[in-house]
mmCIF file of C-alpha atoms and ligand atoms in Angstrom:
data_model
loop_
_atom_site.group_PDB
_atom_site.id
_atom_site.type_symbol
_atom_site.label_atom_id
_atom_site.label_comp_id
_atom_site.label_asym_id
_atom_site.label_seq_id
_atom_site.Cartn_x
_atom_site.Cartn_y
_atom_site.Cartn_z
ATOM 1 C CA MET A 1 0.000 0.000 0.000
ATOM 2 C CA ASP A 2 1.480 3.346 -1.102
ATOM 3 C CA ILE A 3 0.764 5.754 1.746
ATOM 4 C CA THR A 4 1.278 9.517 1.835
ATOM 5 C CA LEU A 5 1.477 11.429 5.108
ATOM 6 C CA ARG A 6 0.370 15.065 5.172
ATOM 7 C CA LYS A 7 -1.247 17.772 7.271
ATOM 8 C CA PRO A 8 -5.036 17.499 7.193
ATOM 9 C CA ARG A 9 -7.420 20.082 5.762
ATOM 10 C CA SER A 10 -10.979 20.810 6.794
ATOM 11 C CA GLU A 11 -12.313 18.706 3.879
ATOM 12 C CA ASP A 12 -10.855 15.628 5.665
ATOM 13 C CA GLY A 13 -13.164 16.074 8.662
ATOM 14 C CA LEU A 14 -15.955 13.891 7.321
ATOM 15 C CA ALA A 15 -13.566 11.074 6.368
ATOM 16 C CA VAL A 16 -12.000 11.247 9.855
ATOM 17 C CA HIS A 17 -15.456 10.971 11.364
ATOM 18 C CA GLN A 18 -16.235 7.869 9.285
ATOM 19 C CA LEU A 19 -12.851 6.257 9.960
ATOM 20 C CA VAL A 20 -13.305 6.651 13.730
ATOM 21 C CA GLU A 21 -16.893 5.398 13.497
ATOM 22 C CA ASN A 22 -15.618 2.217 11.810
ATOM 23 C CA SER A 23 -12.842 1.675 14.377
ATOM 24 C CA PRO A 24 -14.148 0.401 17.683
ATOM 25 C CA PRO A 25 -13.385 0.806 20.562
ATOM 26 C CA LEU A 26 -12.685 4.437 19.702
ATOM 27 C CA ASP A 27 -15.208 6.972 20.959
ATOM 28 C CA THR A 28 -16.739 8.940 18.128
ATOM 29 C CA ASN A 29 -16.819 12.706 18.405
ATOM 30 C CA SER A 30 -19.228 15.018 16.654
ATOM 31 C CA LEU A 31 -18.480 15.758 13.011
ATOM 32 C CA TYR A 32 -18.089 19.373 14.077
ATOM 33 C CA CYS A 33 -15.315 18.333 16.470
ATOM 34 C CA ASN A 34 -13.550 16.429 13.651
ATOM 35 C CA LEU A 35 -13.831 19.540 11.478
ATOM 36 C CA LEU A 36 -12.080 21.560 14.189
ATOM 37 C CA GLN A 37 -9.381 18.880 14.534
ATOM 38 C CA THR A 38 -8.675 19.022 10.801
ATOM 39 C CA SER A 39 -8.750 22.836 10.570
ATOM 40 C CA HIS A 40 -7.862 24.807 13.723
ATOM 41 C CA PHE A 41 -5.765 21.912 15.054
ATOM 42 C CA GLY A 42 -4.444 20.799 11.667
ATOM 43 C CA ASP A 43 -0.853 21.799 12.462
ATOM 44 C CA THR A 44 -0.808 19.295 15.322
ATOM 45 C CA ALA A 45 -2.555 16.524 13.384
ATOM 46 C CA ILE A 46 -1.515 14.174 10.600
ATOM 47 C CA ALA A 47 -3.435 12.376 7.876
ATOM 48 C CA ALA A 48 -2.419 9.221 5.986
ATOM 49 C CA GLU A 49 -3.801 8.780 2.510
ATOM 50 C CA ALA A 50 -3.728 5.822 0.086
ATOM 51 C CA ASP A 51 -5.284 6.055 -3.393
ATOM 52 C CA GLY A 52 -7.061 9.261 -2.432
ATOM 53 C CA GLU A 53 -8.648 7.637 0.630
ATOM 54 C CA LEU A 54 -7.997 8.517 4.278
ATOM 55 C CA VAL A 55 -6.511 5.418 5.960
ATOM 56 C CA GLY A 56 -5.075 6.918 9.131
ATOM 57 C CA PHE A 57 -5.322 9.977 11.320
ATOM 58 C CA VAL A 58 -3.791 11.382 14.493
ATOM 59 C CA SER A 59 -5.418 14.301 16.306
ATOM 60 C CA GLY A 60 -3.971 16.279 19.179
ATOM 61 C CA TYR A 61 -2.841 19.629 20.508
ATOM 62 C CA ARG A 62 -0.261 21.296 22.676
ATOM 63 C CA LYS A 63 -1.477 20.903 26.220
ATOM 64 C CA PRO A 64 -2.750 24.225 27.613
ATOM 65 C CA GLY A 65 -0.314 25.491 30.267
ATOM 66 C CA ALA A 66 2.370 22.949 29.268
ATOM 67 C CA GLY A 67 3.692 23.932 25.840
ATOM 68 C CA ASP A 68 6.412 21.259 25.892
ATOM 69 C CA THR A 69 3.716 18.569 25.960
ATOM 70 C CA TYR A 70 1.805 17.209 22.988
ATOM 71 C CA PHE A 71 -1.510 15.692 23.986
ATOM 72 C CA LEU A 72 -2.501 13.051 21.464
ATOM 73 C CA TRP A 73 -6.274 12.870 21.399
ATOM 74 C CA GLN A 74 -6.868 9.940 19.052
ATOM 75 C CA VAL A 75 -4.921 7.701 16.718
ATOM 76 C CA VAL A 76 -6.790 5.622 14.205
ATOM 77 C CA VAL A 77 -5.701 3.351 11.375
ATOM 78 C CA GLY A 78 -8.281 1.799 9.044
ATOM 79 C CA GLU A 79 -8.555 -1.985 9.262
ATOM 80 C CA LYS A 80 -6.890 -2.658 5.898
ATOM 81 C CA ALA A 81 -3.847 -0.552 6.767
ATOM 82 C CA ARG A 82 -3.169 -2.018 10.231
ATOM 83 C CA GLY A 83 -0.142 -4.051 11.258
ATOM 84 C CA GLN A 84 2.280 -2.256 8.920
ATOM 85 C CA GLY A 85 3.715 0.276 11.328
ATOM 86 C CA LEU A 86 1.479 3.111 10.088
ATOM 87 C CA ALA A 87 0.338 4.349 13.522
ATOM 88 C CA LYS A 88 3.952 4.483 14.685
ATOM 89 C CA ARG A 89 5.066 6.202 11.484
ATOM 90 C CA MET A 90 2.349 8.874 11.706
ATOM 91 C CA ILE A 91 3.237 9.750 15.309
ATOM 92 C CA GLN A 92 6.990 9.760 14.649
ATOM 93 C CA SER A 93 6.514 11.924 11.577
ATOM 94 C CA LEU A 94 4.323 14.380 13.503
ATOM 95 C CA MET A 95 6.877 14.682 16.293
ATOM 96 C CA ALA A 96 9.668 15.163 13.741
ATOM 97 C CA ARG A 97 8.116 18.349 12.308
ATOM 98 C CA ASP A 98 10.272 21.461 12.773
ATOM 99 C CA GLU A 99 7.492 23.237 14.661
ATOM 100 C CA MET A 100 7.323 20.342 17.149
ATOM 101 C CA ALA A 101 11.052 20.418 17.930
ATOM 102 C CA ASP A 102 10.428 21.883 21.399
ATOM 103 C CA VAL A 103 7.927 19.196 22.352
ATOM 104 C CA ALA A 104 9.596 16.962 24.935
ATOM 105 C CA TYR A 105 6.635 14.943 26.204
ATOM 106 C CA LEU A 106 3.834 13.050 24.548
ATOM 107 C CA GLU A 107 0.706 12.279 26.541
ATOM 108 C CA THR A 108 -2.316 10.215 25.614
ATOM 109 C CA THR A 109 -4.967 8.206 27.400
ATOM 110 C CA ILE A 110 -5.810 4.564 26.873
ATOM 111 C CA THR A 111 -8.428 2.287 28.408
ATOM 112 C CA PRO A 112 -7.057 -0.772 30.260
ATOM 113 C CA ASP A 113 -8.607 -3.161 27.700
ATOM 114 C CA ASN A 114 -6.983 -1.569 24.613
ATOM 115 C CA GLU A 115 -3.918 -3.741 24.180
ATOM 116 C CA PRO A 116 -3.013 -2.685 20.602
ATOM 117 C CA SER A 117 -2.870 0.928 21.699
ATOM 118 C CA GLN A 118 -0.866 0.108 24.846
ATOM 119 C CA ARG A 119 1.630 -1.768 22.685
ATOM 120 C CA LEU A 120 1.847 1.100 20.239
ATOM 121 C CA PHE A 121 2.800 3.668 22.897
ATOM 122 C CA LYS A 122 5.149 1.262 24.689
ATOM 123 C CA ALA A 123 6.899 0.673 21.353
ATOM 124 C CA LEU A 124 7.233 4.427 20.791
ATOM 125 C CA ALA A 125 8.680 4.981 24.288
ATOM 126 C CA ARG A 126 11.168 2.184 23.650
ATOM 127 C CA GLU A 127 12.258 3.616 20.298
ATOM 128 C CA TRP A 128 12.627 7.123 21.734
ATOM 129 C CA GLU A 129 14.492 5.631 24.731
ATOM 130 C CA ALA A 130 12.100 7.630 26.899
ATOM 131 C CA GLU A 131 10.488 7.053 30.275
ATOM 132 C CA LEU A 132 6.855 5.935 30.295
ATOM 133 C CA ASP A 133 4.650 6.880 33.265
ATOM 134 C CA ILE A 134 1.150 5.453 33.581
ATOM 135 C CA SER A 135 -1.509 6.922 35.896
ATOM 136 C CA VAL A 136 -5.274 7.335 35.903
ATOM 137 C CA LEU A 137 -6.423 10.622 34.332
ATOM 138 C CA PHE A 138 -10.182 10.078 34.201
ATOM 139 C CA ASP A 139 -11.638 7.495 36.547
ATOM 140 C CA LYS A 140 -14.441 5.077 35.616
ATOM 141 C CA ASP A 141 -16.542 6.017 38.649
ATOM 142 C CA SER A 142 -15.566 9.508 39.761
ATOM 143 C CA HIS A 143 -15.377 10.962 36.228
ATOM 144 C CA PHE A 144 -17.467 8.688 34.029
ATOM 145 C CA GLY A 145 -20.141 7.740 36.587
ATOM 146 C CA GLY A 146 -19.521 4.076 35.691
ATOM 147 C CA ARG A 147 -20.477 4.622 32.023
ATOM 148 C CA HIS A 148 -16.975 4.264 30.538
ATOM 149 C CA GLU A 149 -13.756 2.493 31.450
ATOM 150 C CA SER A 150 -11.055 4.561 33.178
ATOM 151 C CA GLU A 151 -8.772 6.490 30.846
ATOM 152 C CA GLU A 152 -5.160 5.892 31.854
ATOM 153 C CA LEU A 153 -2.641 8.608 31.106
ATOM 154 C CA TYR A 154 0.491 7.465 29.272
ATOM 155 C CA ARG A 155 3.173 10.140 29.599
ATOM 156 C CA ILE A 156 6.275 9.556 27.492
ATOM 157 C CA GLY A 157 9.444 11.651 27.685
ATOM 158 C CA PRO A 158 11.727 13.384 27.514
ATOM 159 C CA ILE A 159 11.756 12.288 23.885
ATOM 160 C CA ARG A 160 15.040 11.925 21.981
ATOM 161 C CA ARG A 161 14.643 12.158 18.244
HETATM 162 C C1 COA B 201 -4.197 0.888 17.635
HETATM 163 C C2 COA B 201 -3.959 1.171 16.155
HETATM 164 C C3 COA B 201 -3.915 2.676 15.957
HETATM 165 C C4 COA B 201 -2.612 0.542 15.731
HETATM 166 O O1 COA B 201 -2.346 0.877 14.373
HETATM 167 P P1 COA B 201 -1.250 0.077 13.507
HETATM 168 O O2 COA B 201 -0.856 0.943 12.359
HETATM 169 O O3 COA B 201 -1.753 -1.274 13.187
HETATM 170 O O4 COA B 201 -0.034 -0.031 14.562
HETATM 171 P P2 COA B 201 1.495 -0.243 14.196
HETATM 172 O O5 COA B 201 1.587 -1.222 13.052
HETATM 173 O O6 COA B 201 2.174 1.077 14.035
HETATM 174 O O7 COA B 201 2.032 -0.967 15.500
HETATM 175 C C5 COA B 201 2.756 -0.271 16.509
HETATM 176 C C6 COA B 201 3.120 -1.258 17.621
HETATM 177 O O8 COA B 201 1.937 -1.736 18.268
HETATM 178 C C7 COA B 201 1.817 -3.153 18.139
HETATM 179 N N1 COA B 201 0.422 -3.474 17.777
HETATM 180 C C8 COA B 201 -0.402 -2.760 16.991
HETATM 181 N N2 COA B 201 -1.591 -3.391 16.867
HETATM 182 C C9 COA B 201 -1.489 -4.531 17.588
HETATM 183 C C10 COA B 201 -2.384 -5.593 17.860
HETATM 184 N N3 COA B 201 -3.633 -5.635 17.344
HETATM 185 N N4 COA B 201 -1.968 -6.599 18.671
HETATM 186 C C11 COA B 201 -0.726 -6.570 19.202
HETATM 187 N N5 COA B 201 0.179 -5.576 18.982
HETATM 188 C C12 COA B 201 -0.203 -4.583 18.184
HETATM 189 C C13 COA B 201 2.728 -3.532 16.992
HETATM 190 O O9 COA B 201 3.216 -4.840 17.131
HETATM 191 C C14 COA B 201 3.826 -2.497 17.105
HETATM 192 O O10 COA B 201 4.752 -2.851 18.136
HETATM 193 P P3 COA B 201 6.300 -3.172 17.775
HETATM 194 O O11 COA B 201 6.842 -1.934 17.141
HETATM 195 O O12 COA B 201 6.856 -3.480 19.128
HETATM 196 O O13 COA B 201 6.230 -4.337 16.844
HETATM 197 C C15 COA B 201 -5.072 0.548 15.260
HETATM 198 O O14 COA B 201 -5.171 -0.831 15.539
HETATM 199 C C16 COA B 201 -6.435 1.170 15.467
HETATM 200 O O15 COA B 201 -6.756 2.192 14.861
HETATM 201 N N6 COA B 201 -7.275 0.554 16.321
HETATM 202 C C17 COA B 201 -8.614 1.045 16.612
HETATM 203 C C18 COA B 201 -8.628 2.364 17.285
HETATM 204 C C19 COA B 201 -7.821 2.430 18.566
HETATM 205 O O16 COA B 201 -7.933 1.571 19.439
HETATM 206 N N7 COA B 201 -7.004 3.512 18.675
HETATM 207 C C20 COA B 201 -6.204 3.793 19.861
HETATM 208 C C21 COA B 201 -6.977 4.431 20.980
HETATM 209 S S1 COA B 201 -6.813 6.202 20.999
#
């Protein structure tokens, strides 16, 4: 599969929405939210395209009050493109951008049952030779009222690249 990585544009928002919808266990966001991710937050996002179709996407932003930290909101790879290192490549490519040179930490949250995602971020920490700290950010009961699994914070850094 010949895959191109690029910054997203607002016209990608709908395709992001559909990709996330087709990728359980990811939580879907509103289409409006995906439009903001691909426009206002486009500089801190990355899209992967194959044959004109969106096959992967990473959304995120610089964490308010902690400019050296990139908070990765969601990473998604379409079923057909999985298992080829695309998620890792998208995140590494995003962190390698000139404008991200001062980002020393990557944070994301993962539910305890999402093993592929845990493996992905452990692999990234290993390759960056960075520390990985895991703690609970949003708790199943106190934050989600029992409606959603806890979201565990994975904090990786300082990153060497
Ligand atoms: C999680 C997800 C993004 C991984 O995408 P991918 O492109 O297949 O991942 P990669 O090929 O880059 O793999 C990166 C690492 O994770 C491991 N990994 C990825 N998927 C795995 C799986 N299903 N089972 C075991 N390990 C897995 C790989 O072995 C690799 O580790 P390594 O470098 O030590 O070999 C993709 O499966 C997905 O979109 N899933 C649904 C949505 C989701 O759960 N997103 C994350 C929550 S925010």
